[in-house]
XYZ file of C-alpha atoms in Angstrom:
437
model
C -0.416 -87.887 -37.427
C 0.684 -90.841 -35.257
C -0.183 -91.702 -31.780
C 3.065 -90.817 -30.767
C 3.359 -87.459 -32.321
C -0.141 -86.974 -30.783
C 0.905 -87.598 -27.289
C 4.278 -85.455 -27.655
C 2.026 -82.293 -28.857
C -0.795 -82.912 -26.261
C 2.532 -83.288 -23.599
C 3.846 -80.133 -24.949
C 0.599 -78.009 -25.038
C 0.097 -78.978 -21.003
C 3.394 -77.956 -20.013
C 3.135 -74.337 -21.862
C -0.202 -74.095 -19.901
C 0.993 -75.212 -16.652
C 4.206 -72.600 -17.356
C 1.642 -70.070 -18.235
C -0.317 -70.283 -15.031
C 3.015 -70.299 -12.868
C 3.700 -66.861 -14.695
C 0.555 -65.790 -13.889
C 0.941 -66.755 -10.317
C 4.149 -65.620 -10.080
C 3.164 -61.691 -10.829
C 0.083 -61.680 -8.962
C 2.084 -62.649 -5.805
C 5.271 -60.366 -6.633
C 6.939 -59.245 -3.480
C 8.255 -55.594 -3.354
C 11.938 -55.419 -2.208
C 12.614 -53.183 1.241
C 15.524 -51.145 -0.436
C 17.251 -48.134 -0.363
C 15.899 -47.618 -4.596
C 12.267 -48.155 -3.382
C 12.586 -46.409 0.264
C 15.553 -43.532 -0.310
C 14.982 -42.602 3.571
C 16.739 -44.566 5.841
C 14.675 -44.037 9.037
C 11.419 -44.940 7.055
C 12.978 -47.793 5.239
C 13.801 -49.116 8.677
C 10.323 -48.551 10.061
C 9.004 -50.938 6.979
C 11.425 -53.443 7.440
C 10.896 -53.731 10.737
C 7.180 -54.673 10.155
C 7.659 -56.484 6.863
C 11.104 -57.761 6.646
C 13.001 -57.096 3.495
C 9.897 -57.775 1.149
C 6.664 -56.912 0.997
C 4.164 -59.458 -0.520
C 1.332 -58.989 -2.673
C -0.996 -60.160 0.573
C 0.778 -58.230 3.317
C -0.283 -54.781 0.236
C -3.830 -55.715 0.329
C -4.043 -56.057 4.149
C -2.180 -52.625 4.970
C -4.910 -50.024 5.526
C -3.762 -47.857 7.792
C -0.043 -47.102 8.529
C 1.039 -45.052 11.768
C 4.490 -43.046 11.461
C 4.159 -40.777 14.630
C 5.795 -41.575 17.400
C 7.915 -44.539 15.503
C 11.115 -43.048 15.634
C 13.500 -41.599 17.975
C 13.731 -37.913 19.021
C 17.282 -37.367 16.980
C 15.557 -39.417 13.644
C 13.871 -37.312 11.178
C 12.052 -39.177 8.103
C 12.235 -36.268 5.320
C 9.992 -37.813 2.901
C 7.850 -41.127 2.507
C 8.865 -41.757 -0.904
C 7.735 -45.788 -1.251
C 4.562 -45.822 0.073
C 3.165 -45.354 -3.045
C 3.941 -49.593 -2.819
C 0.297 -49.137 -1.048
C -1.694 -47.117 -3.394
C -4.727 -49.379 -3.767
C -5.278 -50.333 -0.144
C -4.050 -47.811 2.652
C -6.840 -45.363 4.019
C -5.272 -43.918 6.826
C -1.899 -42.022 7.160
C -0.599 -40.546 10.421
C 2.518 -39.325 9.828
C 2.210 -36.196 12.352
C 5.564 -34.716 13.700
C 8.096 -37.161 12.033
C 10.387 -33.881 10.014
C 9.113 -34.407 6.306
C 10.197 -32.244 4.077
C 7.909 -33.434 1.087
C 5.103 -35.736 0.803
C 3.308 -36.831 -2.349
C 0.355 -38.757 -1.589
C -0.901 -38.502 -5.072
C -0.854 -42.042 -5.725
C -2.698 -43.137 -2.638
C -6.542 -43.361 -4.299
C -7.990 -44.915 -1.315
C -6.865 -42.410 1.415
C -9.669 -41.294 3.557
C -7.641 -39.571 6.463
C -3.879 -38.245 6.511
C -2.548 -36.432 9.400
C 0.863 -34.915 8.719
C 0.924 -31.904 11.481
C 3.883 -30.796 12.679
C 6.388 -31.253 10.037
C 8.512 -29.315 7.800
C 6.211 -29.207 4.521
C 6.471 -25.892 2.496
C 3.275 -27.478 0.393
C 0.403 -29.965 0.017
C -1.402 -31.329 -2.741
C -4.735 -33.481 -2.003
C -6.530 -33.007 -5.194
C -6.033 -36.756 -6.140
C -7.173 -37.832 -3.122
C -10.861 -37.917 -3.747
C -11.767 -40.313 -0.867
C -10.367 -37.935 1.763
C -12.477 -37.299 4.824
C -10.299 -35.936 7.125
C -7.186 -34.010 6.702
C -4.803 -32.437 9.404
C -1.934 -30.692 8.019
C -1.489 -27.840 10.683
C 1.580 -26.350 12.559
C 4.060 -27.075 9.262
C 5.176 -23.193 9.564
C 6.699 -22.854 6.213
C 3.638 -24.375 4.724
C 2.548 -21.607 1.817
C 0.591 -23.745 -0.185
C -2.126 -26.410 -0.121
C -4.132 -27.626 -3.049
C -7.240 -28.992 -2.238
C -9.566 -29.277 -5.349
C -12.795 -31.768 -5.429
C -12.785 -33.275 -2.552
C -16.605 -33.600 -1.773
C -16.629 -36.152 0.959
C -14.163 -34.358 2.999
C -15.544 -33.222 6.235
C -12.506 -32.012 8.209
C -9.903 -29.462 7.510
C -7.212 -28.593 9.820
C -4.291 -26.024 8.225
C -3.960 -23.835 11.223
C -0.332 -22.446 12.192
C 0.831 -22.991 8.922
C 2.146 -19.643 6.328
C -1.142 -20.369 3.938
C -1.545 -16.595 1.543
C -4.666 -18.420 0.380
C -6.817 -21.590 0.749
C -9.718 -22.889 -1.779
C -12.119 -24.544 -0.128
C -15.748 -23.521 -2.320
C -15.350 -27.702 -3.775
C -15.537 -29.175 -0.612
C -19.072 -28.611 0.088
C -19.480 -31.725 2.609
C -16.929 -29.826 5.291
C -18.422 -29.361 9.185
C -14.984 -28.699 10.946
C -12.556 -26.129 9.199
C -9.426 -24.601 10.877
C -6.967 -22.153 8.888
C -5.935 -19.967 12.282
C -2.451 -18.918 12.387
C -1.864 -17.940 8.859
C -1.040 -15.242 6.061
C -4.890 -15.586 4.712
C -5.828 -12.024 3.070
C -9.261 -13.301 2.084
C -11.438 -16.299 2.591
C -14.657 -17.702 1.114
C -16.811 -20.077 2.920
C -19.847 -19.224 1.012
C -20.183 -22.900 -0.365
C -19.117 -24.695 3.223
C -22.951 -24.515 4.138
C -22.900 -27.548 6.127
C -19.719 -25.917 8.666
C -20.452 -26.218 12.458
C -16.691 -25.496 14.055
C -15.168 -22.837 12.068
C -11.625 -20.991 13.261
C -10.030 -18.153 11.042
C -8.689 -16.185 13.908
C -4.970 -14.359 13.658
C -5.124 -14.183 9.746
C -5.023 -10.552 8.019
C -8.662 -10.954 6.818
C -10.231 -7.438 6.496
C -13.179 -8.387 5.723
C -15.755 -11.701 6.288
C -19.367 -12.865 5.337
C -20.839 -15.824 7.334
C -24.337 -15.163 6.112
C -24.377 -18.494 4.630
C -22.964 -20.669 7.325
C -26.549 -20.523 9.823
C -25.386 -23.650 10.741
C -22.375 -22.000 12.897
C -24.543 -19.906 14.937
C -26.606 -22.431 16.444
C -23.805 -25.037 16.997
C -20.532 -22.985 18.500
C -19.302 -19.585 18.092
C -16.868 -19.091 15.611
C -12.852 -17.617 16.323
C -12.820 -15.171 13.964
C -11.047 -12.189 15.484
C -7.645 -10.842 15.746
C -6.761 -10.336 12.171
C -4.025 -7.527 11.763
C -3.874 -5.289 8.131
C -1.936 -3.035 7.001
C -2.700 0.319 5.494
C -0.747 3.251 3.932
C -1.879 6.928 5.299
C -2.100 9.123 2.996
C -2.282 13.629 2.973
C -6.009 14.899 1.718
C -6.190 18.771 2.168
C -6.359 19.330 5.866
C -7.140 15.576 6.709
C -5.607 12.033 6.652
C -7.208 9.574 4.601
C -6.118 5.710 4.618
C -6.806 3.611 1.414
C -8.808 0.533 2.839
C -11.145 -1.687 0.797
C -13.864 -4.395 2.666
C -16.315 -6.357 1.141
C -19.180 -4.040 2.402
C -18.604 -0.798 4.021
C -22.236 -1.205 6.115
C -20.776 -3.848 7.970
C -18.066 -2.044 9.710
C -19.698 -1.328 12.764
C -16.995 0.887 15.170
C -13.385 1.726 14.769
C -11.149 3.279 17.317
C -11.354 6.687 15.080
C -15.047 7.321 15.363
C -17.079 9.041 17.753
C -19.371 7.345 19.657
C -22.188 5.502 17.161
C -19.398 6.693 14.072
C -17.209 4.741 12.625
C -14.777 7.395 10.045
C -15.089 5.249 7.349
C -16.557 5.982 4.079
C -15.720 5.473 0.208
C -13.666 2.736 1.198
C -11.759 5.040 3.073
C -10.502 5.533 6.920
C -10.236 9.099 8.000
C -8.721 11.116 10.756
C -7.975 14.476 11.472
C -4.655 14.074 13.700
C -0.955 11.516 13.563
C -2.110 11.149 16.820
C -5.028 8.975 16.534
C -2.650 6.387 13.812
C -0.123 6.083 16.530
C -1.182 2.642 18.064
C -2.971 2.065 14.714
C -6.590 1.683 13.488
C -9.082 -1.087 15.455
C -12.092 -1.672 14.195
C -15.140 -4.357 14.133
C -16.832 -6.146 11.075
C -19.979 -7.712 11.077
C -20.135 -11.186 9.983
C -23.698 -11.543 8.936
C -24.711 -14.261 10.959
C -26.976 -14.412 13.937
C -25.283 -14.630 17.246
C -21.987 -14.482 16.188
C -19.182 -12.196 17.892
C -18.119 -9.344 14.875
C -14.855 -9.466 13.434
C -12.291 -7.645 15.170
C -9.687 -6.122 12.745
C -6.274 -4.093 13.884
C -4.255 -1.913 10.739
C -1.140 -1.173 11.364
C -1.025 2.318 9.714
C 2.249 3.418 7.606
C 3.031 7.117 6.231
C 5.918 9.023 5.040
C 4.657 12.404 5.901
C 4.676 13.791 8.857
C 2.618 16.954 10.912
C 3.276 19.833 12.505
C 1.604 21.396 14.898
C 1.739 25.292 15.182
C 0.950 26.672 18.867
C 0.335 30.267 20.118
C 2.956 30.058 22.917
C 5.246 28.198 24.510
C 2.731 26.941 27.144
C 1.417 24.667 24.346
C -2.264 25.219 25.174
C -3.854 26.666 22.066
C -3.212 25.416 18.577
C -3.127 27.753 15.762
C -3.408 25.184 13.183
C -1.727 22.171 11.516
C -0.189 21.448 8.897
C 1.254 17.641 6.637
C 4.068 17.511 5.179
C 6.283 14.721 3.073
C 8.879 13.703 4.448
C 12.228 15.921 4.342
C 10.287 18.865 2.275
C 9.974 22.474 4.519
C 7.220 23.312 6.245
C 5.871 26.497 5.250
C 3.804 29.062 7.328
C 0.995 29.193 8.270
C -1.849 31.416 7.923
C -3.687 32.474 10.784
C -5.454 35.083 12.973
C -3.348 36.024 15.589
C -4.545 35.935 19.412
C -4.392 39.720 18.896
C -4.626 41.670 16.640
C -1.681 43.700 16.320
C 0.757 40.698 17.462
C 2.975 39.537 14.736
C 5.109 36.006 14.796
C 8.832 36.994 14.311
C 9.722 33.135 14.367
C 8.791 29.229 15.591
C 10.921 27.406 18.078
C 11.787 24.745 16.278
C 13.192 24.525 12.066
C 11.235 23.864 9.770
C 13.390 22.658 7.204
C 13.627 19.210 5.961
C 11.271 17.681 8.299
C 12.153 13.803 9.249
C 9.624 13.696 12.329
C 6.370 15.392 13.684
C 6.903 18.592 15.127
C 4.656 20.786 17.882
C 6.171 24.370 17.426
C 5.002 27.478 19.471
C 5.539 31.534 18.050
C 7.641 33.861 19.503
C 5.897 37.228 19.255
C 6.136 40.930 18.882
C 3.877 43.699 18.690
C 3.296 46.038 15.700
C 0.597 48.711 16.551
C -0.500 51.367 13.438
C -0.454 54.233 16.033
C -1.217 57.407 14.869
C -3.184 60.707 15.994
C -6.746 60.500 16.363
C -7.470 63.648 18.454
C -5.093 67.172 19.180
C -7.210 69.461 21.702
C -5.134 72.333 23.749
C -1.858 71.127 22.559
C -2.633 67.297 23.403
C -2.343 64.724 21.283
C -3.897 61.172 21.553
C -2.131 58.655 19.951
C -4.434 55.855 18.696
C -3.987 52.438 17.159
C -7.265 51.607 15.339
C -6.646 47.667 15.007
C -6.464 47.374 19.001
C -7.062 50.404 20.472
C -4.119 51.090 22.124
C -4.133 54.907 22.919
C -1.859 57.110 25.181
C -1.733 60.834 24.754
C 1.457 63.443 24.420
C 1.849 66.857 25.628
C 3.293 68.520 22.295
C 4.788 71.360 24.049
C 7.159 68.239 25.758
C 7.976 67.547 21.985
C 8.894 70.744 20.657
C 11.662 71.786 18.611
C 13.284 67.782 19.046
C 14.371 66.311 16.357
C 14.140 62.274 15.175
C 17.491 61.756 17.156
C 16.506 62.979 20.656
C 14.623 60.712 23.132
C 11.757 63.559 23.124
C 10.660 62.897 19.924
C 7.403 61.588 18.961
C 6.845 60.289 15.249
C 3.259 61.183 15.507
C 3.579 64.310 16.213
C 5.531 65.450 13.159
C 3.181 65.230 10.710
C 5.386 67.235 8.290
C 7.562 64.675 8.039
C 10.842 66.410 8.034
C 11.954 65.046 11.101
C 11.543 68.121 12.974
C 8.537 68.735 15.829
C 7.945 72.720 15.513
C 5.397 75.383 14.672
C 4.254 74.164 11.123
C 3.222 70.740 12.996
C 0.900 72.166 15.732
C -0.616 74.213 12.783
C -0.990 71.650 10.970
C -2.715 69.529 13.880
C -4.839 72.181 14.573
C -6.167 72.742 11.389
C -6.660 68.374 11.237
C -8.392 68.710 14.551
């Protein structure tokens, strides 16, 4: 080869390396464009082009690591989902984007996050799983929030979710949490078992029934934890001559009082409320659950009680003061009678003051009464006759002379008296008594 030729290659070969590092350079410093394909939402789009202008370089990336939405926009501007900021994956740790309307947010792309705070917006769910670097996380007060995904998150340490519509919340993989709030929400259970390290805890206005702290010491000696006014629900149900009311906690011991015990009782047993009366499930069932942990209030625990039976109540009289007994009954089946000992003994209930057909609500019912002695002649000395009835005693006597020769039809007549029985009082009768007597 010629000195010529060897100059043109050696020319050529520096100009495809020079090109090559200018490519290089080129992507490494690759600007972003501000547009409506990489920002869909207006308002946000706006927000970044107001601190970036229409591109974002490669340096202007690196340097962003935290970026504040609240409070950027006007009171009529909504930003309904943050779509873009992905752009900032690799560098941004903190988000505040509290009370700006989202919709959505998907922050799964965002590896170096280590706080987001997105309260107060219009998220129906949440998923942090990717975000492994997360410390702190406040997503309360987005009321149609129903889910949130947590997973791993080891380092985080706070957890706000309160006021949100959460039916459950997995927290046993953050182990490194000290201040957890999930007030306000639809939360039938809740483990904190693994959260050994918590030392502000609120779980208050859930529907928790039951609740075991025993783990958390660290609570006690630090704050006492909001942990009451959870409300249940609970179906009444008819057993024999008592009410019973399905109702399953973690461990009956700990349910210290409820509003249908006696004092020192609580009417709970084989995971079971009981109660004798509709009465007593009128304003529902309170009761208190002990959290197993030292100096902590218990849990305080309201059921709202359904049925669709009802009672009724059967009374001697119509001055409602004694009650013969009381009976449940389904909903819009009869009522059948009861049976009783009457206040005396020959009194007899001809009917109750009220129907007892189809019953729709809970009845108090009294007896009308009438009186049905077994009279008949216990003694006949010098033509008198006492009239006994042996189940009361009742007794009056009768001159049979007064009686003679009437028959069943006159007003003289005495039944007792004609022992014959052929509806005639006469001479074979008071033989016949005498010889009985």
């Amino acid at each position: 080869m010629n000195t010529k030729a060897k100059k043109l290659l050696s020319l050529l070969l520096s100009v495809a390396i020079l090109l090559g590092c200018f490519s290089v350079c080129f992507t490494a410093f690759a600007a972003v464009a501000v547009s409506e394909a990489n920002f869909p939402d207006p308002v946000f789009r706006q927000i970044i082009t107001d601190k970036y202008g229409t591109e974002i370089d490669n340096t202007e990336i690196k340097d962003t690591t935290v970026l504040s939405l609240s409070g950027r926009i006007d009171a009529d501007q909504t930003i309904k989902n943050l779509k873009g900021i992905e752009v900032f994956a690799d560098s941004l740790m903190v988000l505040r984007c509290g009370g700006i309307g989202l919709e959505e947010l998907d922050v799964s792309e965002l590896s170096s996050l280590t706080s987001l705070s997105c309260q107060g917006n219009n998220l129906t769910s949440l998923d942090v799983s990717a975000n492994t670097n997360l410390i702190t996380l406040n997503c309360s007060d987005n009321a149609n929030m129903t889910s949130l995904t947590i997973g791993e998150l080891y380092d985080l340490q706070t957890l706000h979710c309160y006021a949100n519509s959460l039916t459950e919340i997995d927290v046993s993989q953050a182990p490194n949490l000290i201040d957890f709030r999930c007030d306000q929400n639809e939360l039938t259970s809740l483990d904190v078992s693994n959260n050994v390290l918590l030392e502000e805890f609120t779980c208050s206005m859930n529907h928790l029934a039951s609740l075991d702290l025993s783990k958390n010491t660290a609570l006690g000696a630090v704050v006492t934890p909001s942990i009451g006014d959870q409300t249940t629900t609970a179906k009444a149900q008819i057993s024999g001559i008592e009410i019973s009311i399905p109702y399953a906690v973690d461990n009956e011991a700990c349910v210290t009082s409820s509003s249908l015990g006696d004092e020192g009782e609580t009417a709970y047993g084989s995971s079971h409320f009981w109660a004798q009366d509709v009465t007593e499930l009128e304003n529902g069932i309170d009761y208190t659950y002990s959290v197993s942990l030292e100096n902590s209030q218990d849990m305080t625990v309201h059921i709202d009680v359904t049925r669709d039976f009802y009672q009724v109540r059967y009374y001697t009289d119509s001055s409602m003061q004694q009650m013969l007994t009381r009976k449940f009954v389904t909903a819009n089946a009869n009522a059948s009678n009861p049976i009783f000992t009457p206040p005396e003994p020959c009194m007899v209930a001809d009917s109750w003051s009220d129907d007892l057909t189809s019953i729709t609500a809970d009845k108090d019912v009294y007896a009308t009464w009438s009186i049905k002695h077994s009279h008949a002649v216990s003694a006949f000395q010098n033509g008198v006759a006492t009239i006994t009835c042996p189940k009361c005693g009742d007794s009056y006597t009768v001159v049979f002379k007064d009686c003679i020769n009437s028959k069943s039809t006159d007003s003289n007549y005495c039944e007792y008296l004609d022992v014959v029985k052929d509806g005639w009082i006469n001479a074979k009768d008071f033989a016949k008594l005498e010889k009985m007597f």
